[in-house]
Each structure stands twice: as structure tokens, then as C-alpha cells.
Short mmCIF file of C-alpha atoms in Angstrom, two decimals:
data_model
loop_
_atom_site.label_atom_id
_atom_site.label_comp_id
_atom_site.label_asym_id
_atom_site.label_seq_id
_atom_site.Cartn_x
_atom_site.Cartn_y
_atom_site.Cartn_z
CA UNK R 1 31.24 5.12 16.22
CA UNK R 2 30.67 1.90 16.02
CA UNK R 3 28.11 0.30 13.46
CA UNK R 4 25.03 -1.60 15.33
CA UNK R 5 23.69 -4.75 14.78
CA UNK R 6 20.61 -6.18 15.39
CA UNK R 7 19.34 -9.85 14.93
CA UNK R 8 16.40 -11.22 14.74
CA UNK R 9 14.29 -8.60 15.92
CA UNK R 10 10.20 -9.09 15.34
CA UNK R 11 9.03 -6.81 12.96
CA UNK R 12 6.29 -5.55 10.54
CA UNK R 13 6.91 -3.41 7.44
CA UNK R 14 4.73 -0.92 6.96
CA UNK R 15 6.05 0.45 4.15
CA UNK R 16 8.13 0.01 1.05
CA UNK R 17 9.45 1.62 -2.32
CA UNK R 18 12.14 0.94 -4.73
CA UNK R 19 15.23 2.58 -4.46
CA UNK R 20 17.56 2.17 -7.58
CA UNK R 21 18.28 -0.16 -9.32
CA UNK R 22 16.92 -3.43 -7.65
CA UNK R 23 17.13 -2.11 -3.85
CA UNK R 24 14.01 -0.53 -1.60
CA UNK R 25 13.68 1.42 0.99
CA UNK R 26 11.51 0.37 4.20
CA UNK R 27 9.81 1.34 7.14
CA UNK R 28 9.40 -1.20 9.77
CA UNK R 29 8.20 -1.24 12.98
CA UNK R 30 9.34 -3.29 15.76
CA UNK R 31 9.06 -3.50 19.27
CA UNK R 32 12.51 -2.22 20.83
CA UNK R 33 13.74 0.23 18.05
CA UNK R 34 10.20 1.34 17.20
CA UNK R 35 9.78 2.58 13.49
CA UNK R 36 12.75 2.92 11.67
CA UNK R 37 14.65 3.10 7.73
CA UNK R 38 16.01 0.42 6.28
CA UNK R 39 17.76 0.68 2.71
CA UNK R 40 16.96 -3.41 1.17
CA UNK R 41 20.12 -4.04 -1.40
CA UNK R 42 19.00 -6.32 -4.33
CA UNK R 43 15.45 -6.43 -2.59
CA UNK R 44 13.92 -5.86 -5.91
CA UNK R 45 16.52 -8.30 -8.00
CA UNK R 46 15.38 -11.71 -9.80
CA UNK R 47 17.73 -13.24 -7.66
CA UNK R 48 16.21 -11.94 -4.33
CA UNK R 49 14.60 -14.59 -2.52
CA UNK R 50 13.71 -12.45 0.33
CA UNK R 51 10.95 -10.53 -2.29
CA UNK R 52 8.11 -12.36 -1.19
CA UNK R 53 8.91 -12.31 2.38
CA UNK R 54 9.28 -8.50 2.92
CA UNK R 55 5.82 -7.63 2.57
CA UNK R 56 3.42 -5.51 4.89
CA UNK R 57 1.27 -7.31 7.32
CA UNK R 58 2.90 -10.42 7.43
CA UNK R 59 5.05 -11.19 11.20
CA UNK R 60 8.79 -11.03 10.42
CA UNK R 61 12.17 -11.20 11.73
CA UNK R 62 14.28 -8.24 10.79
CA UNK R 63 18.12 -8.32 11.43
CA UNK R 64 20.07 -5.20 10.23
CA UNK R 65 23.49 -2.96 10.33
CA UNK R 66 24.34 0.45 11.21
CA UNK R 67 23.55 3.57 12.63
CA UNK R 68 21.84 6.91 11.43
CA UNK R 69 18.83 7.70 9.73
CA UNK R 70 18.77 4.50 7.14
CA UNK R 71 20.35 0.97 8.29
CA UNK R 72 21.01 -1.62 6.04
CA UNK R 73 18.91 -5.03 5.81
CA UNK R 74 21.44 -7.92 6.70
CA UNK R 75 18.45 -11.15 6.80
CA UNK R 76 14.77 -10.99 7.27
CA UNK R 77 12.02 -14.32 7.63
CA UNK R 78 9.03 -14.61 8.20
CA UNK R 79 8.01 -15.46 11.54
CA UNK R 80 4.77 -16.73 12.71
CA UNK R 81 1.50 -17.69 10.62
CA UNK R 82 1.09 -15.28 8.10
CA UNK R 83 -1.47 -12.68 8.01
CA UNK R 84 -3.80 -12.52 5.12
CA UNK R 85 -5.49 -9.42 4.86
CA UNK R 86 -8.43 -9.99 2.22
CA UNK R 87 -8.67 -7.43 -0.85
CA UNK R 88 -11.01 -5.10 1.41
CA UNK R 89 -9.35 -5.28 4.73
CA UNK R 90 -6.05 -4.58 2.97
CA UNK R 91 -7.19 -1.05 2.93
CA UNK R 92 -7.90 -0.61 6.51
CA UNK R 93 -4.34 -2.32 7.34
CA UNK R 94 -3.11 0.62 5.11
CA UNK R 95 -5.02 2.64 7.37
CA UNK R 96 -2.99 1.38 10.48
CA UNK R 97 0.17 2.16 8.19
CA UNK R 98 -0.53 5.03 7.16
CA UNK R 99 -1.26 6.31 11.01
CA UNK R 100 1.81 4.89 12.08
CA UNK R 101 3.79 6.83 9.68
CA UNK R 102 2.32 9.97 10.24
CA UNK R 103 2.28 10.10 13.95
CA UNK R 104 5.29 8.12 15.31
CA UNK R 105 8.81 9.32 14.90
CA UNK R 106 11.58 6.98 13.76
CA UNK R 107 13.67 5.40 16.39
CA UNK R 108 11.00 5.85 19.52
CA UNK R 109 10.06 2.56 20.91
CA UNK R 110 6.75 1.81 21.97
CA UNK R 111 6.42 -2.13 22.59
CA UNK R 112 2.66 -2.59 23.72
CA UNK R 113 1.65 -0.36 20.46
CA UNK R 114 3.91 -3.40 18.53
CA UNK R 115 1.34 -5.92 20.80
CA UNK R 116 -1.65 -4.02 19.67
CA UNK R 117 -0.66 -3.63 15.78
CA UNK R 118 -0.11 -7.41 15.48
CA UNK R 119 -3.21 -8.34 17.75
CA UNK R 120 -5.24 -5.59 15.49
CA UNK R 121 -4.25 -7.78 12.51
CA UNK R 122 -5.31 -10.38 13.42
CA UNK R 123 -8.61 -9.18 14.84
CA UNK R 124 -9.17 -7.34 10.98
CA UNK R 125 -9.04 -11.20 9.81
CA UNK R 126 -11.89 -12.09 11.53
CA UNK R 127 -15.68 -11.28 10.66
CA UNK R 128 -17.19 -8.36 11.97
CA UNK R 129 -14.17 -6.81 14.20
CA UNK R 130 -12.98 -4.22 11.88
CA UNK R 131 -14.85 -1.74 13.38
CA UNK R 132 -14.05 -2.46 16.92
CA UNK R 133 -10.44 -3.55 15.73
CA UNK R 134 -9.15 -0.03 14.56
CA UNK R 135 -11.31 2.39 16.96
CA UNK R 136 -9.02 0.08 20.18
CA UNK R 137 -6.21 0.63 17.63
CA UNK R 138 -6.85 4.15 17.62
CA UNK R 139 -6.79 4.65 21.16
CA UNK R 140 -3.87 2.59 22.02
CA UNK R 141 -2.08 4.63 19.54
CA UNK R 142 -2.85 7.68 20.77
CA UNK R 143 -1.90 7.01 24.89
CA UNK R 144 1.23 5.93 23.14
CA UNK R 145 1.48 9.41 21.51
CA UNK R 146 0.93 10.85 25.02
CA UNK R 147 -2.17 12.20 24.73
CA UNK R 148 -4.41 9.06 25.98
CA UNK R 149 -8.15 10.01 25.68
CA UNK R 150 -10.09 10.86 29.37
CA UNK R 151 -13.09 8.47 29.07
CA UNK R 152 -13.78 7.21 32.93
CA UNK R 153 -14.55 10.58 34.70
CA UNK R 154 -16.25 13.78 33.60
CA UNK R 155 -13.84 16.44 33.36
CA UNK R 156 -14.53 19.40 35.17
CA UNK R 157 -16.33 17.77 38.32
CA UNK R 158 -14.66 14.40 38.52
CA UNK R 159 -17.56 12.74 38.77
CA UNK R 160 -17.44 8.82 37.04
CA UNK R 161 -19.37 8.69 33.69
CA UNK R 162 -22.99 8.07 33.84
CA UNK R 163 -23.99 5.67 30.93
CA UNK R 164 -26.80 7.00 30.62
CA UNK R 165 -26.12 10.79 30.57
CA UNK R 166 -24.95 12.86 27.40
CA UNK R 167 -21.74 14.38 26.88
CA UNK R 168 -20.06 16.62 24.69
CA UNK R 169 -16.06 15.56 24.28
CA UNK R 170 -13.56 18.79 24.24
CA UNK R 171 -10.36 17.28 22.98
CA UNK R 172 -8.16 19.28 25.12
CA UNK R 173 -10.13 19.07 28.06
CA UNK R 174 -12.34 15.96 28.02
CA UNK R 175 -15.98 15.05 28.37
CA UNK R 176 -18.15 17.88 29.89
CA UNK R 177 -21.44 17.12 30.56
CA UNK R 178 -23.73 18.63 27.97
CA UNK R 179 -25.23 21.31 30.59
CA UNK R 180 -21.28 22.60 31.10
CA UNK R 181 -19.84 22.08 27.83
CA UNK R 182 -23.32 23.98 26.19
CA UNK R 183 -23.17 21.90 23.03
CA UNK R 184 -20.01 22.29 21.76
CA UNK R 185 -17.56 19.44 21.15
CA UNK R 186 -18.18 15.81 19.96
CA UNK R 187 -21.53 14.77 21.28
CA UNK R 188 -21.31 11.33 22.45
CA UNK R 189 -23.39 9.18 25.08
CA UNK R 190 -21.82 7.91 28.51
CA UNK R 191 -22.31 4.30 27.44
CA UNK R 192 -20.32 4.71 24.44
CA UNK R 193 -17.40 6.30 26.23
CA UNK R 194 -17.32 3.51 28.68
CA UNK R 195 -17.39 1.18 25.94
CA UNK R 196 -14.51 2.24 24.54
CA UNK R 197 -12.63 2.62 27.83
CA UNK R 198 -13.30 -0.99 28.45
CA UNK R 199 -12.97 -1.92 24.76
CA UNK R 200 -16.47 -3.31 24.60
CA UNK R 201 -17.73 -1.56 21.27
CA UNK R 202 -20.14 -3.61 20.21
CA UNK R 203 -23.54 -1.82 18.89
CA UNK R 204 -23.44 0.12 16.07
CA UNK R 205 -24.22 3.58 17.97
CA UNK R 206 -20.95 3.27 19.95
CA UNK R 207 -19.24 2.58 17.12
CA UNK R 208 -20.37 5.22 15.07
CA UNK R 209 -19.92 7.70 18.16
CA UNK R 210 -16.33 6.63 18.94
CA UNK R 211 -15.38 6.96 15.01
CA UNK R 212 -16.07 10.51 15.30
CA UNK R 213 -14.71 11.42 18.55
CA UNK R 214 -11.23 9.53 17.20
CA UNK R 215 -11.48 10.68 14.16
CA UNK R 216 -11.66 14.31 15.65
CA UNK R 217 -8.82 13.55 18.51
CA UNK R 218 -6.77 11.86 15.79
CA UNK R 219 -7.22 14.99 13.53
CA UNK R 220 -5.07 17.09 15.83
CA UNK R 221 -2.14 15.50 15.26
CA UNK R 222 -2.64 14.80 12.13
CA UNK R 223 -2.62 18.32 10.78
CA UNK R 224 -4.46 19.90 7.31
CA UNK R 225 -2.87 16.51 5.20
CA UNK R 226 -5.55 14.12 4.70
CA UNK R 227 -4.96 10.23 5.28
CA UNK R 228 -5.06 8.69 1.43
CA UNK R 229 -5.73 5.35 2.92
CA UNK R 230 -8.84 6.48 4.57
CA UNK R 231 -9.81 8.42 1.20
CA UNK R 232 -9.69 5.25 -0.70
CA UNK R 233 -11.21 3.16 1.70
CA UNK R 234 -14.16 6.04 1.16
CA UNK R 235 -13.84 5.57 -2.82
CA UNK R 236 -13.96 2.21 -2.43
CA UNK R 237 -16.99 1.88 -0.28
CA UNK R 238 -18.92 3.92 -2.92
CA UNK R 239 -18.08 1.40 -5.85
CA UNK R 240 -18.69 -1.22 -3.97
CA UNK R 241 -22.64 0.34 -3.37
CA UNK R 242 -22.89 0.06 -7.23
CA UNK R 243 -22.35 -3.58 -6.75
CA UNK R 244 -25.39 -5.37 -8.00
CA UNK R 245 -24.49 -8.43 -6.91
CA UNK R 246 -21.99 -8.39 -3.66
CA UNK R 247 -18.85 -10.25 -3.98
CA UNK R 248 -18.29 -13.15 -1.57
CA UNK R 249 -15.49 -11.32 0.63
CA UNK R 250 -16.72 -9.85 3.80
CA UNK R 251 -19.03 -6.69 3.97
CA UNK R 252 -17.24 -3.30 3.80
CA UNK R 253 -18.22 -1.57 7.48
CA UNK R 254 -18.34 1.93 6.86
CA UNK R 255 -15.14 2.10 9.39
CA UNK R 256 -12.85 5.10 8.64
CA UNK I 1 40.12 17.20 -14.65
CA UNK I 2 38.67 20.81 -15.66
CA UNK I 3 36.77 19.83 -18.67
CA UNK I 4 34.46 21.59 -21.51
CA UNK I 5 31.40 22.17 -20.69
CA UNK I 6 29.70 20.25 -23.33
CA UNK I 7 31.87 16.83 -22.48
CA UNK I 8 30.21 17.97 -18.87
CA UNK I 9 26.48 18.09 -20.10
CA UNK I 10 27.08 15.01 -22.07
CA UNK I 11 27.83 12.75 -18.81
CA UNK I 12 24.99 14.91 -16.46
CA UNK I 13 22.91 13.72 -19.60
CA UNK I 14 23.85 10.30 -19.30
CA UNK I 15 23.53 9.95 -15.47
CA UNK I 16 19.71 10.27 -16.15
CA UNK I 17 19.57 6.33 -17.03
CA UNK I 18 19.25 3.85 -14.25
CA UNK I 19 21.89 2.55 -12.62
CA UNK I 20 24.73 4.87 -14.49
CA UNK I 21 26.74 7.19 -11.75
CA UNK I 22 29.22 9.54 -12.98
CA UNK I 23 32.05 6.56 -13.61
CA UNK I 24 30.15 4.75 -16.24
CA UNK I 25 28.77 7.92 -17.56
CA UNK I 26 32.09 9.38 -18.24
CA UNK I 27 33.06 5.71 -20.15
CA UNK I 28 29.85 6.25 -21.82
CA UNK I 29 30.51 9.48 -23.46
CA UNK I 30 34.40 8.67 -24.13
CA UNK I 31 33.82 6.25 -25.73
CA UNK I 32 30.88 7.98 -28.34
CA UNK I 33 33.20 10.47 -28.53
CA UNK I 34 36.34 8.37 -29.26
CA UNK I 35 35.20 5.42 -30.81
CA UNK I 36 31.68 5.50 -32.03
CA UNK I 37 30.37 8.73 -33.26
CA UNK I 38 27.78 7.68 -35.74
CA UNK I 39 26.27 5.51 -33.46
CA UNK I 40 26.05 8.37 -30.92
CA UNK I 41 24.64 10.47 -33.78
CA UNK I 42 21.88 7.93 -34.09
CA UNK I 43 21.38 7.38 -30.67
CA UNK I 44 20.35 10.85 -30.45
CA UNK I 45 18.24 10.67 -33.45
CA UNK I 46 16.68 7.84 -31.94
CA UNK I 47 16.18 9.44 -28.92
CA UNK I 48 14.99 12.47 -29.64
CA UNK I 49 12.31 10.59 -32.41
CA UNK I 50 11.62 8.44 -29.37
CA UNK I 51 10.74 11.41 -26.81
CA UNK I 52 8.28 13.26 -29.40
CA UNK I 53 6.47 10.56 -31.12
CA UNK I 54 5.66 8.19 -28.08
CA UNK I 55 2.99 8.94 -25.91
CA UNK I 56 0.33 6.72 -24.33
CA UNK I 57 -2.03 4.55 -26.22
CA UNK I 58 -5.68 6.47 -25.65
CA UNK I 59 -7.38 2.79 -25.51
CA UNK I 60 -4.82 0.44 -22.91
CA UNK I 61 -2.50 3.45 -21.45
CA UNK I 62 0.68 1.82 -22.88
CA UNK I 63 3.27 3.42 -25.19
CA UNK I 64 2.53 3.64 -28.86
CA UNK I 65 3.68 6.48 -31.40
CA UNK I 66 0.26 5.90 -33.55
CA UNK I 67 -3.19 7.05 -31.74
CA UNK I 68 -4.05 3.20 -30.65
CA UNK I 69 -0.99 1.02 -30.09
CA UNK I 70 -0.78 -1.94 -32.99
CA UNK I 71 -2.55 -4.71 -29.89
CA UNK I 72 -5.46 -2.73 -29.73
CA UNK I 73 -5.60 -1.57 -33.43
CA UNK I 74 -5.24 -5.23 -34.60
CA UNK I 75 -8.67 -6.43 -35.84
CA UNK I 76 -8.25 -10.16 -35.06
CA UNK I 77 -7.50 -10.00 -31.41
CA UNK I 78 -10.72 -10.80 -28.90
CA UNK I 79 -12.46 -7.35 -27.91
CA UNK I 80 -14.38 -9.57 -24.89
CA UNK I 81 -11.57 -10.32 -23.21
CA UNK I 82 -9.28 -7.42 -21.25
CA UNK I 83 -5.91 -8.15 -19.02
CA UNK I 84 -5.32 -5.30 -16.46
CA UNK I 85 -1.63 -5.12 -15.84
CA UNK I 86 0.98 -3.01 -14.22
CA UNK I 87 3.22 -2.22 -16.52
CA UNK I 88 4.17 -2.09 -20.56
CA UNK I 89 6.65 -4.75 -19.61
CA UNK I 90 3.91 -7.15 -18.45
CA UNK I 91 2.06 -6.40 -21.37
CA UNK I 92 5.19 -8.14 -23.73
CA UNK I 93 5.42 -10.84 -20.92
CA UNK I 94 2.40 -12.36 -21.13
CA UNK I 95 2.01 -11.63 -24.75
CA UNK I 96 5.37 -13.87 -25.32
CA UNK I 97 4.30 -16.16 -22.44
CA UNK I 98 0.72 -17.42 -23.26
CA UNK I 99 -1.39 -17.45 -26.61
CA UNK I 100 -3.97 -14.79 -24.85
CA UNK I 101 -5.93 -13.14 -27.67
CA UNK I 102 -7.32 -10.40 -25.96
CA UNK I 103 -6.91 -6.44 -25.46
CA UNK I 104 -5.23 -5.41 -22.70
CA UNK I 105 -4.90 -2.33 -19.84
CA UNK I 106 -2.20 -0.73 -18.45
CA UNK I 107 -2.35 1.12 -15.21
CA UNK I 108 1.38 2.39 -15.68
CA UNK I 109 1.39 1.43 -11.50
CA UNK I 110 -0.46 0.36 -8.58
CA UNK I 111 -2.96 1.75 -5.81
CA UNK I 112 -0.47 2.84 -2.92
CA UNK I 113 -2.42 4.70 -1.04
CA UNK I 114 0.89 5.90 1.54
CA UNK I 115 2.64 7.02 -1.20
CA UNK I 116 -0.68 9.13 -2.65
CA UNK I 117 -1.40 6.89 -5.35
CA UNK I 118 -4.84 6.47 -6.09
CA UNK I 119 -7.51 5.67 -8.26
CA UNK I 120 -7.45 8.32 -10.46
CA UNK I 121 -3.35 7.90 -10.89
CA UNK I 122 -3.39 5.00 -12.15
CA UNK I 123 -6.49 5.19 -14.60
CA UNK I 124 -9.04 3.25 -12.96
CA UNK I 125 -11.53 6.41 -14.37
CA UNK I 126 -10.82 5.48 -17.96
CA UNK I 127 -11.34 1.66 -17.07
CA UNK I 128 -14.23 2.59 -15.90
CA UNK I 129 -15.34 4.10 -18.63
CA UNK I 130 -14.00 1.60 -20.90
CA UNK I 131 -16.35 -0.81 -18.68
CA UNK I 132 -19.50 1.09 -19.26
CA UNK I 133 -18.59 1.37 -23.05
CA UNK I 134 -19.88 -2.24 -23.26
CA UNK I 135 -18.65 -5.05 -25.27
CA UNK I 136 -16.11 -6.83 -22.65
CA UNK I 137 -17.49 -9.99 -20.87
CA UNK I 138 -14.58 -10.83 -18.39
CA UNK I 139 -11.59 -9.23 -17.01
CA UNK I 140 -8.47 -10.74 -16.18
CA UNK I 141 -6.42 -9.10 -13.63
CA UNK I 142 -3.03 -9.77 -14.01
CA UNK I 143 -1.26 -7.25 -11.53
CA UNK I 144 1.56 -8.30 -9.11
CA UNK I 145 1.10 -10.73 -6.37
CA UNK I 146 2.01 -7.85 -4.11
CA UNK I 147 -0.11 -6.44 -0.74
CA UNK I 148 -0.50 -3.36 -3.35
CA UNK I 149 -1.44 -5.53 -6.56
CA UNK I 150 -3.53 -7.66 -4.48
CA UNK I 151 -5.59 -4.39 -3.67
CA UNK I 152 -5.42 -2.89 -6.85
CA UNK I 153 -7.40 -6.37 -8.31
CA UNK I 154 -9.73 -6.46 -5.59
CA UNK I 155 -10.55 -2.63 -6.48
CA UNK I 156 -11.00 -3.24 -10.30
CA UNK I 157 -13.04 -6.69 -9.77
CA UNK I 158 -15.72 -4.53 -7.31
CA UNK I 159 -16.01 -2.23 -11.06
CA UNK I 160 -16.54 -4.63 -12.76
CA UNK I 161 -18.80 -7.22 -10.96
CA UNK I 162 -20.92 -3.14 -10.63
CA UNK I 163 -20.72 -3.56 -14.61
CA UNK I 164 -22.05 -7.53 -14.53
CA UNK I 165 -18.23 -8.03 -16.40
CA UNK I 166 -16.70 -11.20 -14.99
CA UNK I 167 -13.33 -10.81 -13.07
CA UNK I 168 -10.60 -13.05 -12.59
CA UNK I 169 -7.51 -13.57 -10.97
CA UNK I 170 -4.11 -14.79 -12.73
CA UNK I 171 -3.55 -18.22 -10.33
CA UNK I 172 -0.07 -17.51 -7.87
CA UNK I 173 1.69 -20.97 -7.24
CA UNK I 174 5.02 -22.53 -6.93
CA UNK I 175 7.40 -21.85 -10.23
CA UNK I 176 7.58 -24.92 -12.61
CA UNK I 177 10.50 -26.65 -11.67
CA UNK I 178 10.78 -25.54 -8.01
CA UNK I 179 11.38 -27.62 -4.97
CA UNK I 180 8.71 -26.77 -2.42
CA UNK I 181 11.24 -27.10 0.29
CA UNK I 182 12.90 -23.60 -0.94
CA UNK I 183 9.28 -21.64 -1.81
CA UNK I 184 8.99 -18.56 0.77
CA UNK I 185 5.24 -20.05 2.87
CA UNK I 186 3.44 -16.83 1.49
CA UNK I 187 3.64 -18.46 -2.10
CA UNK I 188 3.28 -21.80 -0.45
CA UNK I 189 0.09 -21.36 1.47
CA UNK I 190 -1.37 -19.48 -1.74
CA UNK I 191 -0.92 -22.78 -3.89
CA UNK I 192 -2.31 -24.57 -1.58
CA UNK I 193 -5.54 -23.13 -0.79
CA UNK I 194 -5.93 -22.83 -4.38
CA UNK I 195 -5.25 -26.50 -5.44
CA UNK I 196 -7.42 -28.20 -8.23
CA UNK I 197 -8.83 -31.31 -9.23
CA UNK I 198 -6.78 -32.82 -11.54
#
């Protein structure tokens, strides 16, 4: 078999621990190979110089050796402006990770998720977007997955959603009106389903009504296992409350 | 080679160390064995001393064999001032590195949330509780300039701005005697936004 090498590929880690000595082991993600193992030799050495580069969140290019399960780091830079997540948004970019890890499998490529992981990076930079940043995120991931979300049509008639009308989401069926469905399932209003079909989430009832129905759609896939990230983010939130006087970094939404 | 089975335990025992396979392992316990039996006799003594005396300081979480380890017992040191680190290494690198005068905290690690690591793990409770407990005006957070550090800091300095304590961040820049030209831009960018009027 012979060994295969890759150059140069864009990449983002999203996830690393040591390994001996002075190696590590990663998980990166990249558009062509989707997520896969890398073992790092001498990652973790004084001599490495690459130390500071191979860090989550930040744009990279990854070039590595071999086949099977774990390849072997052969250069990495960095590749782009670097991202700089701020002390709070950190934890929702562990979010992302953390999703990414659970629900993809290693070596299944999926190059417009890539697109939308970088572009939700950015977007968590930015005032105000986490929100609307990880719910687009969420979706994206799951059509992915295959098992994209029906939000333009009601399920059991057809008929396009009404933005004003009520629904009640059944995750393996879709949204029923709330007359067919009789009240069970994620309750959530026309509007907001449209908004997040057209990625338009912008008042805080839609946002609040598309965290639960992904939370809930996410939650199947996820299994019994809950997501640490999105436990701390919840710890953190609640120190932060103490706060007498708020910090100067951006307000925490209450996003996950 | 078929050998005894007490030779055998003697290398599995020594594989436990980093960075020792089974070929230095085997050298290891030759040569003990050969060459240097009383210093393998106190090497064990040593060790086994070692594993039952040593446990972790009940003030900063670092290794001591007494109750409080001899920074926080010592009477002259600054009991405003308290450096969260990672590790009982950092603790004896900044203590050789700068003429700090202050208690410090170990977290024995860092919040990794993917690899289950949370507050609790790593003693942020206790910090807590060392907050409330009064007496310390700022805190110094001196964990690793990694995505994980970075988080870890911002997590302790929302305790302690709760507690009205004052936090700070150890300044990240380019290494004294560095060219900038060879400084990865992460480490680049970070000096620069945080220049200062000189």
C-alpha cells in the first residue's frame, strides 16, 4: 500500500492532547479528507516551533503522511488572519468542536460544512451574532449529517408555512400544524421556522424557539452523553450573573 | 531470553516512567542489578517515602509532604497577592524567574471541556472558596497562553471580579532576544495589540 501524502491542505484543529513524551495527537478538519487523526512528533518539545501555530480556531495549512486511522504531521502554517476567539466565545467555539467530534466520522468529507465552520468563526468574532452564528451552524451541520431539518412546508398537507400560524415540530416527521400534531413536539411559530430556513434569526423569540427545536433535533444523534462544552458554557453563564460589575468583553447570550 | 520473574516485574516497573520502553528499561534494571545496588536500594526507599508522604498542599493544590507546602506556610510571603498556575512546575518557574512574593494556586490542569475537564477538576470550587475567605486583593493568572489556558483565565477572572478581587493577566510577547522575523503571527499580533508607552 502505498503511504499518502497530502500538502498544504486548509485545515482547522479541533482538537488536541499530548501523546508521550513531547508528541500530540490531533483532530483536524479539512475540507477534502473531512475530520481526521494526526499523531504531531515533537509537537510538545522546546524546540517545536510549530507549538504556537497548531492551535484550535486559527485557519491553517496541514500537510501530512500515511494511511490508516492516525497519519503523521509532516508541516503545518498558519494560513489566513487569525481568529481570536475572546475568553467567552472560546467556549461556544468549543461548542462547534465538540459537535463536530461527536457527530462526524473520521475520513468523510463534507466541504461546505468546512465553509460554514470557518465563516461561523468569524461571525462568533463579531458583536451580537453568536446566537444566530451557531443555531445556522447547527443546521448546516445537521443536512450534512443527512438529516436536514423540514422548515418550508408543513408536513402532512404540504402546504408552505404560514408565519403567522403555530406549529408543533416532530423530529422525525416535521412541523404539523398544532390542530394535527395535538400539542406534542417542539412548539414553535411559522415565522421562526422561516427565519431559520432563510437564516434571518434576528429577534430574540426566534432565537430562543430555534435553540430548542436544535437542541432537541441535535439530541438524537447525540445520544444519553451530554456535550461538556455546552455544560460549561451553562456554569459559566451563572458566575458570570454574580458579576457585580461586568467585565468589558462582550455579553454572554444565553446561546447553548 | 526466558527470564525470572522478578528481573520481569522490575523492567514492567520501570516502563511506568515517561519515555522508557522495554529497551531502556531492561538497561535500567541491569545495570541496578549489576552495577549499582545501593543506589537502587535507595531509590526504592526514596520512592516508596515519596509515594506515602506526598500528597497535595490543602491551601495551593501543589505537592507538599507537610499539611501546607513550605510557600504557603512561610510567614513573610504577601497573603494579597495569589498566582493561578497550571502546574507544580510553573510554580518553581516563576518562583526562580521573578522576585513575586505572593501565594500561589495550582489547578494541577486546565478547563478542556472535550476531554471532560471542568471546573470542578481542576479546583476552581476551592478557589472559590479561597476567594470568599477574604484577604486577597488581586489575582494573577499565570496559565498557558493556550486556546485552553486562555479560557481557563477568562473563567477565574469572571470569580473573581464576582468577589471585587482584581484579576490580571501575565503579558504574552516576543522572547527577549528574538528576531521578530521568526515569531509564529499568533505571538506577534498578541505583542502588538498589547504594546506600552515606554
Amino acid at each position: 500500500m502505498s503511504v499518502a501524502r497530502v500538502s498544504l491542505q486548509p485545515a482547522f484543529v479541533l482538537h488536541h492532547r499530548p501523546y508521550r513524551d513531547t508528541s500530540a495527537l490531533l483532530e483536524i478538519f479539512t475540507p477534502e479528507f473531512g475530520r481526521i487523526g494526526l499523531v504531531a512528533r515533537g509537537l510538545r518539545s522546546a524546540k517545536s516551533r510549530l507549538q504556537g501555530v497548531v492551535q484550535p480556531f486559527c485557519p491553517l495549512l496541514v500537510s501530512w503522511s500515511g494511511r490508516g486511522e492516525l497519519a503523521t504531521l509532516t508541516g503545518c502554517e498558519p494560513s489566513g488572519m487569525l481568529t481570536r476567539l475572546d475568553g467567552a466565545r472560546v467556549l461556544s467555539g468549543f461548542y462547534l468542536n465538540e459537535l463536530l467530534l461527536r457527530l462526524l466520522h473520521r475520513h468523510d468529507p463534507h466541504p461546505a460544512l468546512f465553509e460554514c465552520y470557518a465563516q461561523t468563526l468569524h461571525l462568533l468574532q463579531q458583536p451580537d451574532m453568536e446566537q444566530r452564528a451557531l443555531r445556522i451552524f447547527e443546521k448546516h451541520l445537521l443536512r450534512e449529517m443527512g438529516y436536514a431539518l423540514m422548515l418550508d412546508h408543513e408536513a402532512e398537507s404540504g402546504v408552505p408555512i404560514e408565519p403567522a400560524e403555530m406549529y408543533s415540530y416532530h423530529l422525525e416527521r416535521g412541523p404539523l400544524t398544532c390542530a394535527a400534531g395535538a400539542y406534542a413536539g417542539i412548539r414553535i411559530q411559522g415565522h421562526s421556522l422561516l427565519a431559520l430556513l432563510n437564516e434571518t434569526l434576528h429577534d430574540a423569540a426566534s432565537l430562543r424557539e430555534a435553540k430548542l427545536l436544535m437542541r432537541a433535533a441535535l439530541g438524537l444523534y447525540l445520544g444519553n452523553k451530554p456535550l461538556r462544552s455546552r455544560e460549561l458554557y451553562i456554569d459559566f453563564r451563572k458566575s458570570r450573573a454574580l458579576s457585580p460589575s461586568p467585565s468589558s468583553s462582550p455579553v454572554l447570550e444565553n446561546a447553548l | 531470553m526466558p527470564q525470572d520473574s522478578l528481573i520481569n516485574d522490575l523492567i514492567q516497573a520501570l516502563r511506568c516512567l515517561p519515555g522508557v520502553g522495554p529497551k531502556s528499561a531492561q538497561r535500567m534494571a541491569f545495570h541496578l542489578l549489576e552495577r549499582n545496588r545501593a543506589g537502587g536500594r535507595a531509590l526504592a526507599q526514596a520512592l516508596t517515602a515519596a509515594m506515602d508522604n506526598i500528597h497535595h498542599c490543602a491551601s495551593c493544590r501543589s505537592l507538599s509532604e507537610s499539611e501546607l507546602c513550605r510557600l504557603c506556610a512561610d510567614p513573610r510571603r504577601d497573603r494579597g497577592l495569589l498566582c493561578v498556575v497550571e502546574t507544580p512546575a510553573d510554580v518553581l518557574a516563576v518562583d526562580r524567574a521573578t522576585d513575586y512574593k505572593g501565594l500561589y494556586f495550582v489547578l494541577m490542569g486546565h478547563l478542556s471541556p472535550l476531554d471532560g475537564i471542568g471546573p470542578n477538576e481542576i479546583g476552581l470550587d476551592k478557589l472559590a472558596a479561597r476567594f470568599d475567605s477574604g484577604g486577597i486583593t488581586e489575582v494573577i493568572l499565570a496559565t498557558n497562553p493556550t486556546v485552553e489556558g486562555e479560557a481557563t483565565a477568562h473563567y477565574i477572572s469572571e470569580l473573581a471580579r464576582a468577589r471585587g478581587i482584581r484579576p490580571t493577566r501575565i503579558a504574552h510577547g516576543v522572547p527577549l532576544g528574538g528576531e521578530l522575523e521568526y515569531v509564529d503571527s499568533g505571538t506577534l499580533s498578541h505583542a502588538f495589540s498589547g504594546r506600552r508607552d515606554i
